[in-house]
């Protein structure tokens, strides 16, 4: 297990458990600082002691071997494992003989290590001093503030409240900055510390008599390590920006980012304890936790001041909680608690009026209010058509552009493109093959659409499952597990994921031109496709494994999506009792406005909506209606209102008039136009929004209805009207 992640929200609770986790980071920093000092000392001895080079080199290698990297999180990536191999490779250096050393060895090894220790670890220590100082100051001011009598003048009390709020806010800011700095140093040492070692080792190879043979044997490891360091650096930059952004959000709106659970409440409370003399009482500071389900209150005696000791834990079952009136007690922010398994009334003092309100709400069962209303995209026919249209434009216009998907477009242009493409009134007018829309705008629109979905494409439900699969030791086991999870995704999510990964595999196949390798695409799409439900530091640390999942999906696209089309064809053959060579067509459902050929074969189209079977010949296979016909089905022309791009239009198979039984008659009803339409053929009707049609019934033309307007009968686009 590595070091536990430090959550910024814990800075506001400042619990004993948080202090323990913070102390483990501080001990690791002290250990790193001592190790670097020792390593610098041994490195200088290695440079100066030319006559005793072999002995000094063995000591240097042994020092390296004693140090183990600790990652933040519960598992290491392949790159971090590769970096850890550096210390073991140092033992091989002990058997080498040499007479000369590089003149600039000190610049390559000693100075960078000194700089890292002074600039990073010393900065963390300074931040710790500031944090300890602010902790003591805050606790002192808080105790003094809570000791104020409620009988003092309101102006004096208000001024005191303002002063303590300022001190508290400053303490929170210092705490956030210290946590951020501690974790930054822990992550930085993966490359700022290892990179000078790698450069120093490379310099040694140059000056050995048998350096050429050694370097040749070491080359594969050096290459892997260089790539791993670069990948770790890239992930660090991404992670650091995310953590820094979260820290800024916490500074700007601390109340919105506190760890508030529906089931628990925790924080510091002052509890009134009466002595033997009935007229004497003291207020003792406890860290209290309340669990709503069993109604259990737990109290731990703890003082945040330097060297504070944790007392024994006390707990009781809550019976009732009553607000304490201001005139009934000298202290402010008080409330009384009664316990089932403890006699008497326990008087508690919260840290502020807001803090008391939160405790009262938790204990009397009132539910918090959330405002999560937000317009989002959907995995419907419109969404599929838009993504496919964008992908086709990218693959035909800019598959070789450098930095594809990494270079972002202008936000306003991206929003405009998405708005036009997803609006039924304007989608047909969007021309992606023109110079009006840059390729980077189109790629940014794809990413923006995926982020606008109510839930990530790979769902919150399976997010942890994918992360666990990426942490498996065996690559084959990773692929097998991810394949299994992908096929448990909802059908629409799986289809969209298959479409996207197929496209990304095509992008990666042109990496020599566009410089977008599978690893780069994983960095771009990992946080989008597998974003966590809660924005925490631990979730940010898992971004590297999200990237690995996407890399596996891209590299093994054919294997992960295997047998999807085959299963449909085989099921149709079994149900129909016919050979696979017979014609199989999947009929569109009522709400489909255009047919999308996903397989590249005529007559097999993607279906995502619908309930009823289109005809008596249809059978339900893999959540889709499949029509099995003994006679060939002749395709009819594509609907005039369907999209005109080559990749997304498909021939449809209208049902012959003879398929309708003789005793049935077409359903005639009224319909109202949702949008205006101008006829492009004499068989069509022109109309404006709100027009009401008579005798509306299905037409033989796919995607069209037939109706009467002002005594004239003609064709109406099916997706332009609603039935009354």
XYZ file of C-alpha atoms in Angstrom:
724
model
C 0.000 0.000 0.000
C 1.199 3.484 -0.823
C 0.637 6.749 0.966
C -3.046 7.655 1.524
C -4.385 10.541 -0.577
C -4.959 13.782 1.331
C -8.412 15.182 0.554
C -8.765 18.964 0.587
C -12.203 18.605 2.168
C -10.506 17.066 5.244
C -8.690 20.381 5.793
C -12.006 21.857 6.924
C -12.755 18.948 9.291
C -9.141 18.717 10.543
C -9.896 15.332 12.093
C -7.388 13.162 14.034
C -7.420 10.685 11.152
C -6.513 13.504 8.754
C -3.649 14.554 11.037
C -2.392 10.942 11.078
C -2.486 10.708 7.280
C -0.720 14.072 7.014
C 1.939 12.881 9.467
C 2.651 9.816 7.278
C 3.360 12.173 4.360
C 5.615 14.317 6.556
C 7.577 11.252 7.697
C 8.002 10.207 4.079
C 9.338 13.676 3.207
C 11.812 13.525 6.110
C 12.907 10.102 4.971
C 13.365 11.363 1.406
C 15.308 14.405 2.610
C 17.697 12.261 4.673
C 18.101 9.827 1.818
C 18.956 12.585 -0.676
C 21.542 14.020 1.700
C 23.141 10.603 2.025
C 22.972 10.048 -1.722
C 24.652 13.395 -2.415
C 27.393 12.561 0.055
C 27.987 9.174 -1.569
C 27.875 10.749 -5.042
C 30.610 13.252 -4.132
C 32.698 10.436 -2.753
C 32.184 8.556 -6.006
C 33.401 11.505 -8.084
C 36.434 12.328 -5.957
C 37.660 8.892 -4.952
C 38.959 7.728 -8.338
C 41.343 5.212 -6.776
C 38.579 3.645 -4.697
C 35.907 3.924 -7.405
C 34.716 0.326 -7.201
C 34.122 0.499 -3.442
C 32.345 3.834 -3.582
C 30.220 2.601 -6.484
C 29.066 -0.434 -4.507
C 28.049 1.781 -1.594
C 26.163 4.056 -3.966
C 24.300 1.094 -5.470
C 23.444 -0.255 -2.016
C 22.085 3.124 -0.951
C 19.861 3.125 -3.999
C 18.618 -0.376 -3.265
C 17.565 0.589 0.267
C 15.129 3.186 -0.994
C 11.624 2.253 -2.150
C 9.291 4.625 -3.946
C 5.870 5.071 -2.381
C 3.062 6.011 -4.762
C -0.112 7.885 -3.789
C -2.916 5.346 -4.083
C -3.183 1.590 -3.717
C -1.372 0.484 -6.885
C 1.416 1.519 -9.242
C 1.229 2.014 -12.997
C 3.542 0.141 -15.343
C 5.619 3.318 -15.745
C 6.051 3.712 -11.971
C 7.071 0.041 -11.690
C 9.638 0.620 -14.446
C 11.033 3.638 -12.564
C 11.310 1.515 -9.422
C 13.470 -0.945 -11.361
C 16.194 1.745 -11.465
C 17.251 1.015 -7.902
C 17.694 -2.687 -8.630
C 19.660 -1.963 -11.793
C 22.084 0.067 -9.651
C 23.412 -3.179 -8.131
C 24.704 -4.198 -11.560
C 26.895 -1.110 -11.582
C 28.868 -2.385 -8.569
C 30.695 -5.000 -10.670
C 32.100 -2.506 -13.200
C 35.701 -1.258 -13.237
C 36.611 2.264 -14.297
C 39.471 4.770 -14.128
C 37.773 7.951 -15.305
C 34.616 9.807 -14.444
C 32.768 12.526 -16.324
C 33.957 16.038 -15.463
C 30.376 17.329 -15.318
C 29.141 14.516 -13.042
C 28.583 17.021 -10.260
C 26.382 19.177 -12.505
C 24.425 16.138 -13.677
C 23.840 14.455 -10.297
C 24.793 16.487 -7.233
C 23.403 19.904 -8.157
C 19.942 18.663 -9.297
C 19.578 16.602 -6.125
C 20.650 19.571 -3.974
C 18.229 21.796 -5.873
C 15.353 19.347 -5.417
C 16.039 19.048 -1.696
C 16.364 22.797 -1.136
C 13.587 24.006 -3.415
C 10.953 21.296 -2.909
C 11.493 19.560 0.444
C 12.595 22.766 2.192
C 9.532 24.541 0.824
C 7.343 21.760 2.243
C 9.043 22.132 5.634
C 8.489 25.894 5.593
C 4.844 25.256 4.739
C 4.637 22.848 7.689
C 6.027 25.468 10.076
C 3.467 27.940 8.801
C 0.722 25.312 9.103
C 1.664 24.428 12.702
C 1.847 28.113 13.615
C -1.579 28.830 12.102
C -3.042 25.740 13.821
C -1.944 26.969 17.225
C -3.103 30.502 16.480
C -6.508 29.319 15.233
C -7.131 27.054 18.212
C -6.165 29.834 20.644
C -8.410 32.413 18.940
C -11.286 29.916 18.729
C -11.129 29.030 22.414
C -10.967 32.695 23.359
C -13.879 33.467 21.051
C -16.086 30.682 22.371
C -15.427 31.856 25.914
C -17.095 35.224 25.220
C -20.227 35.833 27.185
C -23.457 36.001 25.210
C -24.470 38.953 27.367
C -21.942 41.251 25.766
C -23.078 43.907 23.320
C -24.210 42.670 19.919
C -21.685 44.909 18.122
C -18.848 43.462 20.164
C -20.005 39.919 19.471
C -20.386 40.640 15.774
C -16.863 42.062 15.624
C -15.536 38.992 17.434
C -17.352 36.689 14.994
C -15.833 38.533 12.045
C -12.349 38.285 13.530
C -12.602 34.529 14.155
C -14.006 33.963 10.656
C -10.967 35.716 9.194
C -8.570 33.620 11.287
C -10.473 30.436 10.393
C -10.442 31.266 6.681
C -6.694 31.949 6.785
C -6.117 28.668 8.628
C -8.104 26.773 5.972
C -6.116 28.433 3.172
C -2.781 27.591 4.828
C -3.983 24.017 5.406
C -5.024 23.607 1.759
C -1.733 25.015 0.488
C 0.273 22.764 2.811
C -1.621 19.617 1.718
C -1.172 20.618 -1.909
C 2.581 21.188 -1.429
C 3.109 17.904 0.447
C 1.454 15.849 -2.273
C 3.193 17.824 -5.000
C 6.624 16.948 -3.562
C 5.639 13.281 -3.207
C 4.730 13.158 -6.899
C 7.646 15.300 -8.102
C 10.314 13.037 -6.707
C 9.239 10.377 -9.200
C 10.954 12.347 -11.980
C 12.871 15.304 -10.444
C 14.782 12.841 -8.275
C 15.112 9.897 -10.657
C 16.013 11.876 -13.769
C 19.420 13.090 -12.444
C 20.223 9.499 -11.458
C 19.448 8.325 -14.968
C 21.580 11.082 -16.486
C 24.435 10.245 -14.110
C 24.312 6.565 -14.989
C 24.320 7.434 -18.673
C 27.435 9.540 -18.108
C 29.160 6.626 -16.413
C 28.603 4.422 -19.440
C 30.450 6.891 -21.657
C 33.658 6.728 -19.631
C 33.927 3.000 -19.066
C 36.410 1.025 -21.136
C 33.682 -1.499 -21.911
C 31.000 1.181 -22.017
C 29.820 0.377 -25.515
C 28.907 -3.215 -24.665
C 27.362 -2.141 -21.370
C 25.304 0.613 -22.977
C 24.069 -1.804 -25.640
C 22.894 -4.259 -22.967
C 21.371 -1.438 -20.950
C 19.729 0.247 -23.941
C 16.331 -1.437 -23.750
C 15.969 -0.631 -20.059
C 17.170 2.944 -20.604
C 14.602 3.410 -23.377
C 11.764 2.004 -21.276
C 12.813 4.090 -18.300
C 13.030 7.277 -20.375
C 9.551 6.693 -21.760
C 8.240 5.852 -18.289
C 9.725 9.027 -16.816
C 8.207 11.124 -19.602
C 4.832 9.431 -19.189
C 5.000 9.969 -15.424
C 5.917 13.625 -15.955
C 3.004 14.098 -18.377
C 0.597 12.462 -15.952
C 1.985 14.589 -13.132
C 1.320 17.797 -15.079
C -2.248 16.681 -15.765
C -2.787 15.556 -12.174
C -1.197 18.682 -10.718
C -3.432 20.978 -12.763
C -6.507 19.020 -11.653
C -5.480 19.128 -7.994
C -4.610 22.827 -8.221
C -7.981 23.529 -9.852
C -9.728 21.645 -7.041
C -7.744 23.646 -4.475
C -8.817 26.925 -6.103
C -12.446 25.794 -6.067
C -12.093 25.016 -2.383
C -10.639 28.463 -1.699
C -13.384 30.243 -3.630
C -16.344 28.209 -2.314
C -15.229 26.259 0.757
C -18.767 25.503 1.947
C -19.715 23.843 -1.344
C -16.793 21.414 -1.240
C -16.882 20.222 2.322
C -17.278 16.461 2.785
C -20.930 16.425 3.810
C -22.569 12.995 3.809
C -26.248 12.162 4.000
C -25.552 9.563 6.665
C -22.836 11.083 8.877
C -21.801 14.337 10.470
C -18.427 14.946 12.086
C -16.396 17.763 13.506
C -15.223 19.378 16.748
C -17.675 20.097 19.575
C -17.116 21.458 23.076
C -18.925 19.323 25.649
C -19.921 20.673 29.049
C -18.643 18.438 31.822
C -19.797 19.091 35.396
C -17.525 18.513 38.338
C -18.476 17.238 41.799
C -19.364 20.731 42.871
C -22.733 21.509 41.180
C -21.722 25.062 40.465
C -18.492 24.246 38.591
C -18.310 23.008 34.996
C -15.708 22.895 32.278
C -15.891 22.743 28.510
C -13.854 19.926 26.956
C -13.053 19.701 23.257
C -14.057 16.460 21.489
C -13.982 15.287 17.901
C -17.496 13.939 17.386
C -18.973 11.700 14.694
C -22.688 11.025 14.194
C -23.983 8.089 12.124
C -27.583 8.596 11.168
C -28.646 5.000 10.515
C -27.888 3.580 13.987
C -28.185 7.084 15.511
C -24.785 6.571 17.117
C -22.675 9.447 18.432
C -18.939 8.855 18.947
C -16.708 11.295 20.864
C -12.893 11.297 20.983
C -11.010 13.627 23.344
C -8.464 15.451 21.167
C -6.669 18.788 21.080
C -5.219 20.002 17.781
C -2.347 21.861 19.397
C 1.158 20.569 18.878
C 1.674 17.202 20.538
C -2.041 16.710 21.191
C -2.919 13.240 22.443
C -5.990 11.236 21.514
C -8.097 10.173 24.483
C -10.367 7.174 24.848
C -13.420 6.881 22.605
C -16.906 7.332 24.054
C -20.146 6.543 22.241
C -23.887 6.557 22.890
C -27.160 6.163 20.978
C -28.998 9.410 20.252
C -32.501 9.809 21.663
C -33.228 13.471 20.953
C -31.550 16.747 20.094
C -32.880 20.112 21.286
C -31.694 23.589 20.381
C -30.450 25.525 23.399
C -31.955 28.978 23.725
C -29.505 31.868 23.966
C -30.881 33.183 27.237
C -30.680 29.760 28.912
C -26.879 29.535 28.840
C -23.951 31.893 28.793
C -22.281 30.172 25.856
C -23.407 30.542 22.256
C -24.053 27.913 19.550
C -25.212 25.322 22.094
C -27.638 22.401 21.835
C -28.708 19.636 24.216
C -28.492 15.942 23.414
C -30.241 13.092 25.223
C -28.966 9.517 24.962
C -30.790 6.206 25.286
C -27.916 4.405 26.989
C -26.547 7.324 29.031
C -28.361 9.263 31.773
C -28.775 13.009 31.854
C -28.583 15.761 29.252
C -25.358 16.445 27.372
C -24.816 20.091 26.429
C -22.661 20.624 23.366
C -21.281 23.791 21.805
C -20.738 23.998 18.046
C -18.053 26.167 16.466
C -20.466 28.625 14.827
C -24.134 29.199 14.062
C -23.730 27.494 10.688
C -21.993 24.538 12.302
C -24.810 24.161 14.822
C -27.359 24.238 11.995
C -25.580 21.382 10.238
C -25.476 19.297 13.403
C -29.157 19.993 14.058
C -30.148 19.036 10.525
C -28.178 15.790 10.739
C -29.625 14.755 14.067
C -33.289 15.590 13.393
C -33.251 13.869 10.003
C -33.927 16.808 7.713
C -32.751 16.163 4.202
C -30.315 18.516 2.410
C -31.344 20.238 -0.816
C -29.480 19.685 -4.010
C -29.659 21.570 -7.252
C -28.413 19.332 -9.989
C -30.594 20.459 -12.914
C -28.460 20.762 -16.024
C -29.141 20.373 -19.720
C -27.204 17.418 -21.043
C -26.711 15.448 -24.217
C -28.296 12.047 -24.726
C -27.290 8.749 -26.316
C -30.117 8.890 -28.858
C -30.355 8.840 -32.652
C -29.372 12.513 -32.827
C -26.301 11.947 -30.671
C -25.153 8.944 -32.705
C -25.609 10.785 -36.001
C -23.733 13.842 -34.743
C -20.759 11.805 -33.478
C -20.575 9.755 -36.672
C -20.746 12.885 -38.784
C -17.914 14.464 -36.770
C -15.792 11.286 -36.949
C -16.239 11.070 -40.701
C -15.119 14.686 -41.055
C -12.040 14.101 -38.876
C -11.007 10.955 -40.737
C -11.452 12.502 -44.170
C -10.027 15.955 -43.449
C -7.480 15.849 -40.641
C -6.437 12.333 -39.648
C -2.779 13.351 -40.129
C -2.914 16.709 -38.325
C -0.320 16.950 -35.538
C -1.733 17.026 -32.029
C -5.138 15.722 -33.142
C -7.552 15.775 -30.130
C -4.813 17.272 -27.918
C -5.070 20.749 -29.455
C -8.393 22.272 -28.407
C -10.657 24.559 -30.385
C -12.137 27.909 -29.403
C -14.851 27.265 -26.800
C -17.438 29.557 -28.409
C -16.935 27.903 -31.807
C -17.220 24.430 -30.288
C -20.486 25.341 -28.543
C -21.870 26.851 -31.728
C -21.019 23.759 -33.780
C -22.637 21.425 -31.246
C -25.736 23.593 -31.068
C -26.167 23.606 -34.846
C -25.412 19.899 -35.282
C -27.820 18.744 -32.552
C -30.698 21.009 -33.598
C -33.093 19.209 -35.998
C -33.760 22.528 -37.759
C -30.120 23.233 -38.620
C -28.329 19.863 -38.548
C -28.742 19.307 -42.304
C -27.163 22.698 -43.054
C -23.908 22.004 -41.185
C -21.164 21.413 -43.763
C -18.132 19.959 -42.006
C -16.095 19.616 -45.182
C -15.849 23.393 -45.569
C -13.140 25.662 -44.175
C -15.688 27.227 -41.796
C -15.028 24.527 -39.208
C -11.452 23.708 -38.199
C -10.535 20.115 -37.417
C -9.607 21.076 -33.840
C -13.113 22.540 -33.428
C -14.676 19.265 -34.597
C -12.490 17.115 -32.309
C -13.239 19.405 -29.366
C -16.960 19.086 -30.160
C -16.689 15.272 -29.912
C -15.026 15.540 -26.500
C -17.512 18.190 -25.365
C -20.481 15.987 -26.361
C -19.081 13.077 -24.346
C -18.590 15.339 -21.310
C -22.169 16.659 -21.652
C -23.681 13.198 -21.190
C -25.586 12.812 -17.887
C -23.181 10.016 -16.959
C -19.819 9.078 -18.466
C -19.947 6.776 -21.472
C -18.492 3.902 -19.460
C -20.964 4.685 -16.593
C -20.426 5.432 -12.935
C -21.618 1.876 -12.120
C -18.601 0.210 -13.701
C -16.031 2.972 -13.117
C -14.374 1.196 -10.199
C -14.508 -2.144 -12.046
C -12.558 -0.705 -14.976
C -9.974 0.828 -12.607
C -9.508 -2.494 -10.801
C -9.096 -4.265 -14.146
C -6.349 -1.807 -15.143
C -4.501 -2.529 -11.884
C -4.213 -6.269 -12.600
C -0.617 -7.491 -12.944
C -1.105 -9.563 -16.104
C -1.788 -7.725 -19.373
C -3.875 -10.607 -20.720
C -5.985 -10.601 -17.566
C -6.541 -6.847 -17.972
C -7.815 -7.276 -21.525
C -10.089 -10.187 -20.596
C -11.608 -8.360 -17.630
C -12.141 -5.120 -19.561
C -13.730 -7.111 -22.418
C -16.157 -8.641 -19.901
C -17.073 -5.277 -18.359
C -17.577 -3.593 -21.755
C -20.161 -6.202 -22.720
C -22.048 -5.513 -19.472
C -22.489 -1.847 -20.415
C -25.913 -0.665 -21.634
C -26.393 -1.325 -25.341
C -26.276 2.332 -26.409
C -23.152 2.996 -24.332
C -21.414 -0.049 -25.783
C -22.307 0.937 -29.359
C -21.028 4.476 -28.871
C -17.845 3.179 -27.161
C -17.255 0.735 -30.027
C -17.715 3.533 -32.560
C -15.333 5.838 -30.684
C -12.555 3.293 -29.998
C -12.636 2.119 -33.611
C -12.079 5.722 -34.679
C -9.313 6.281 -32.093
C -7.569 3.101 -33.274
C -7.583 4.602 -36.763
C -6.146 7.856 -35.380
C -3.408 5.948 -33.531
C -2.488 4.052 -36.718
C -1.427 7.442 -38.189
C 0.661 8.404 -35.149
C 3.802 8.930 -37.218
C 2.043 11.855 -38.913
C -0.300 13.177 -36.188
C 2.032 12.286 -33.236
C -0.975 10.901 -31.347
C 0.053 7.528 -29.962
C -2.262 5.231 -28.052
C -0.794 6.584 -24.784
C -1.506 10.195 -25.845
C -5.100 9.320 -26.765
C -5.489 7.603 -23.399
C -4.419 10.802 -21.617
C -6.970 12.808 -23.653
C -9.983 10.492 -23.361
C -9.367 8.699 -20.028
C -10.864 11.397 -17.749
C -13.759 11.951 -20.195
C -14.911 8.357 -20.694
C -14.299 7.272 -17.069
C -14.824 10.448 -15.054
C -15.569 9.735 -11.354
C -18.840 10.668 -9.685
C -17.039 12.678 -6.997
C -14.122 15.007 -7.583
C -11.548 13.941 -4.988
C -7.775 13.718 -4.829
C -7.994 9.907 -4.783
C -10.083 10.018 -7.965
C -7.525 12.294 -9.607
C -4.778 9.828 -8.699
C -6.743 7.131 -10.552
C -6.656 9.144 -13.794
C -3.513 7.268 -14.827
C -5.430 3.983 -14.634
C -8.355 5.478 -16.544
C -5.856 6.282 -19.290
C -4.617 2.689 -19.250
C -8.194 1.383 -19.704
C -8.666 3.580 -22.778
C -5.272 2.477 -24.130
C -6.332 -1.163 -23.819
C -9.660 -0.458 -25.540
C -7.891 1.236 -28.456
C -5.086 -1.319 -28.853
C -7.478 -4.274 -28.601
C -10.536 -2.761 -30.291
C -11.201 -5.725 -32.580
C -10.919 -8.178 -29.716
C -13.074 -6.216 -27.255
C -15.911 -5.669 -29.770
C -15.642 -9.181 -31.223
C -18.734 -11.290 -31.956
C -21.304 -8.479 -31.643
C -22.490 -8.636 -35.281
C -21.810 -12.389 -35.472
C -24.186 -13.124 -32.582
C -27.034 -11.297 -34.337
C -26.494 -13.153 -37.612
C -26.294 -16.529 -35.913
C -29.433 -15.881 -33.854
C -31.361 -14.880 -36.978
C -30.247 -18.043 -38.792
C -31.373 -20.256 -35.911
C -34.744 -18.546 -35.474
C -35.542 -18.431 -39.162
C -34.286 -21.930 -39.905
C -32.364 -20.626 -42.883
C -28.740 -20.383 -43.948
C -26.628 -17.334 -43.180
C -26.511 -16.484 -46.874
C -30.203 -15.520 -46.958
C -31.124 -11.863 -46.836
C -31.471 -10.405 -43.329
C -32.781 -6.887 -42.781
C -33.295 -4.955 -39.615
C -36.297 -2.687 -39.852
C -36.284 0.871 -38.467
C -38.377 1.708 -35.457
C -41.033 4.415 -35.404
C -38.843 7.112 -33.883
C -35.857 6.604 -36.232
C -35.455 9.571 -38.546
C -32.480 8.171 -40.435
C -30.839 4.788 -40.731
C -27.210 4.359 -39.793
C -25.265 1.458 -41.283
C -22.760 0.383 -38.634
C -21.577 -2.868 -40.166
C -20.949 -1.720 -43.715
C -23.392 -4.317 -45.087
C -26.590 -3.335 -46.954
C -29.719 -3.789 -44.937
C -28.165 -4.088 -41.463
C -28.706 -0.865 -39.549
C -28.200 0.347 -35.986
C -31.337 0.397 -33.853
C -31.522 2.160 -30.497
C -35.202 2.997 -29.931
C -38.644 1.450 -30.342
C -40.948 -1.055 -28.662
C -43.434 -2.767 -30.978
C -42.578 -5.329 -33.677
C -42.835 -3.734 -37.153
C -44.350 -6.815 -38.820
C -45.346 -10.441 -38.283
C -42.041 -11.671 -39.770
C -39.925 -9.879 -37.116
C -38.167 -11.619 -34.247
C -36.410 -10.010 -31.273
C -32.641 -10.596 -31.328
C -30.193 -8.778 -28.993
C -32.820 -6.109 -28.147
C -33.536 -5.465 -31.843
C -36.302 -6.559 -34.236
C -34.931 -8.575 -37.155
C -37.078 -9.360 -40.190
C -36.285 -12.659 -41.905
C -37.500 -12.865 -45.512
C -37.124 -15.703 -48.028
C -37.139 -13.311 -50.946
C -34.480 -10.710 -51.586
C -35.246 -7.220 -50.339
C -34.630 -4.475 -52.839
C -33.361 -1.273 -51.293
C -35.267 1.922 -51.935
C -33.661 5.338 -52.393
C -32.411 7.100 -49.313
C -34.919 9.518 -47.805
C -34.439 13.085 -49.126
C -34.457 14.407 -45.542
C -31.813 11.975 -44.251
C -28.206 13.159 -43.850
C -26.221 13.239 -47.059
C -22.740 12.299 -45.750
C -21.554 8.953 -47.192
C -20.671 7.227 -43.934
C -24.055 7.630 -42.314
C -26.670 7.145 -45.046
C -28.013 3.664 -45.642
C -30.506 1.970 -47.860
C -33.794 1.144 -46.204
C -36.160 -1.679 -47.022
C -39.763 -0.481 -47.273
C -42.385 -3.072 -46.585
C -44.349 -3.959 -49.771
C -47.998 -3.038 -49.872
C -48.885 -6.677 -50.227
C -47.550 -7.388 -46.740
C -50.577 -5.633 -45.249
C -53.523 -7.948 -44.777
C -56.596 -7.301 -46.889
C -58.872 -6.683 -43.927
C -56.654 -3.973 -42.426
C -56.814 -0.308 -43.419
C -54.215 2.448 -42.894
C -54.627 4.508 -39.721
C -55.758 8.030 -40.572
C -55.377 10.828 -38.032
C -54.423 14.472 -37.607
C -50.879 15.710 -37.104
C -49.280 19.097 -36.340
C -46.040 20.414 -37.867
C -43.239 21.009 -35.360
C -40.985 22.797 -37.879
C -41.354 24.636 -41.165
C -40.515 22.799 -44.385
C -40.143 23.860 -48.024
C -40.994 21.240 -50.649
C -38.079 20.092 -52.803
C -40.270 17.953 -55.100
C -43.787 18.255 -56.488
C -44.805 15.162 -54.477
C -43.985 16.931 -51.169
C -45.964 19.504 -49.189
C -44.688 22.904 -48.065
C -45.817 24.148 -44.649
C -44.968 26.303 -41.658
C -44.672 25.367 -37.960
C -48.077 24.738 -36.388
C -49.809 23.594 -39.594
C -52.409 20.832 -39.006
C -52.658 18.005 -41.570
C -55.649 15.745 -42.232
C -55.723 12.021 -43.065
C -52.114 11.462 -42.026
C -50.946 7.872 -42.550
C -47.683 5.995 -43.244
C -46.184 6.302 -46.699
C -44.311 3.688 -48.700
C -41.316 6.021 -48.668
C -39.179 5.354 -45.552
C -39.085 8.263 -43.119
C -42.122 9.955 -44.756
C -45.826 10.258 -43.994
C -48.671 11.051 -46.394
C -51.235 13.690 -45.505
C -53.680 16.296 -46.823
C -53.306 20.083 -46.541
C -55.780 22.527 -48.147
C -57.220 19.752 -50.303
C -53.806 18.640 -51.637
C -52.253 15.288 -50.674
C -48.501 14.892 -50.527
C -45.466 13.660 -48.555
C -44.473 15.008 -45.111
C -41.145 14.263 -43.295
C -41.977 11.923 -40.406
C -39.701 13.647 -37.917
C -41.218 17.097 -38.629
C -44.690 16.372 -37.133
C -46.397 15.032 -34.037
C -49.752 13.211 -34.050
C -52.708 14.842 -32.326
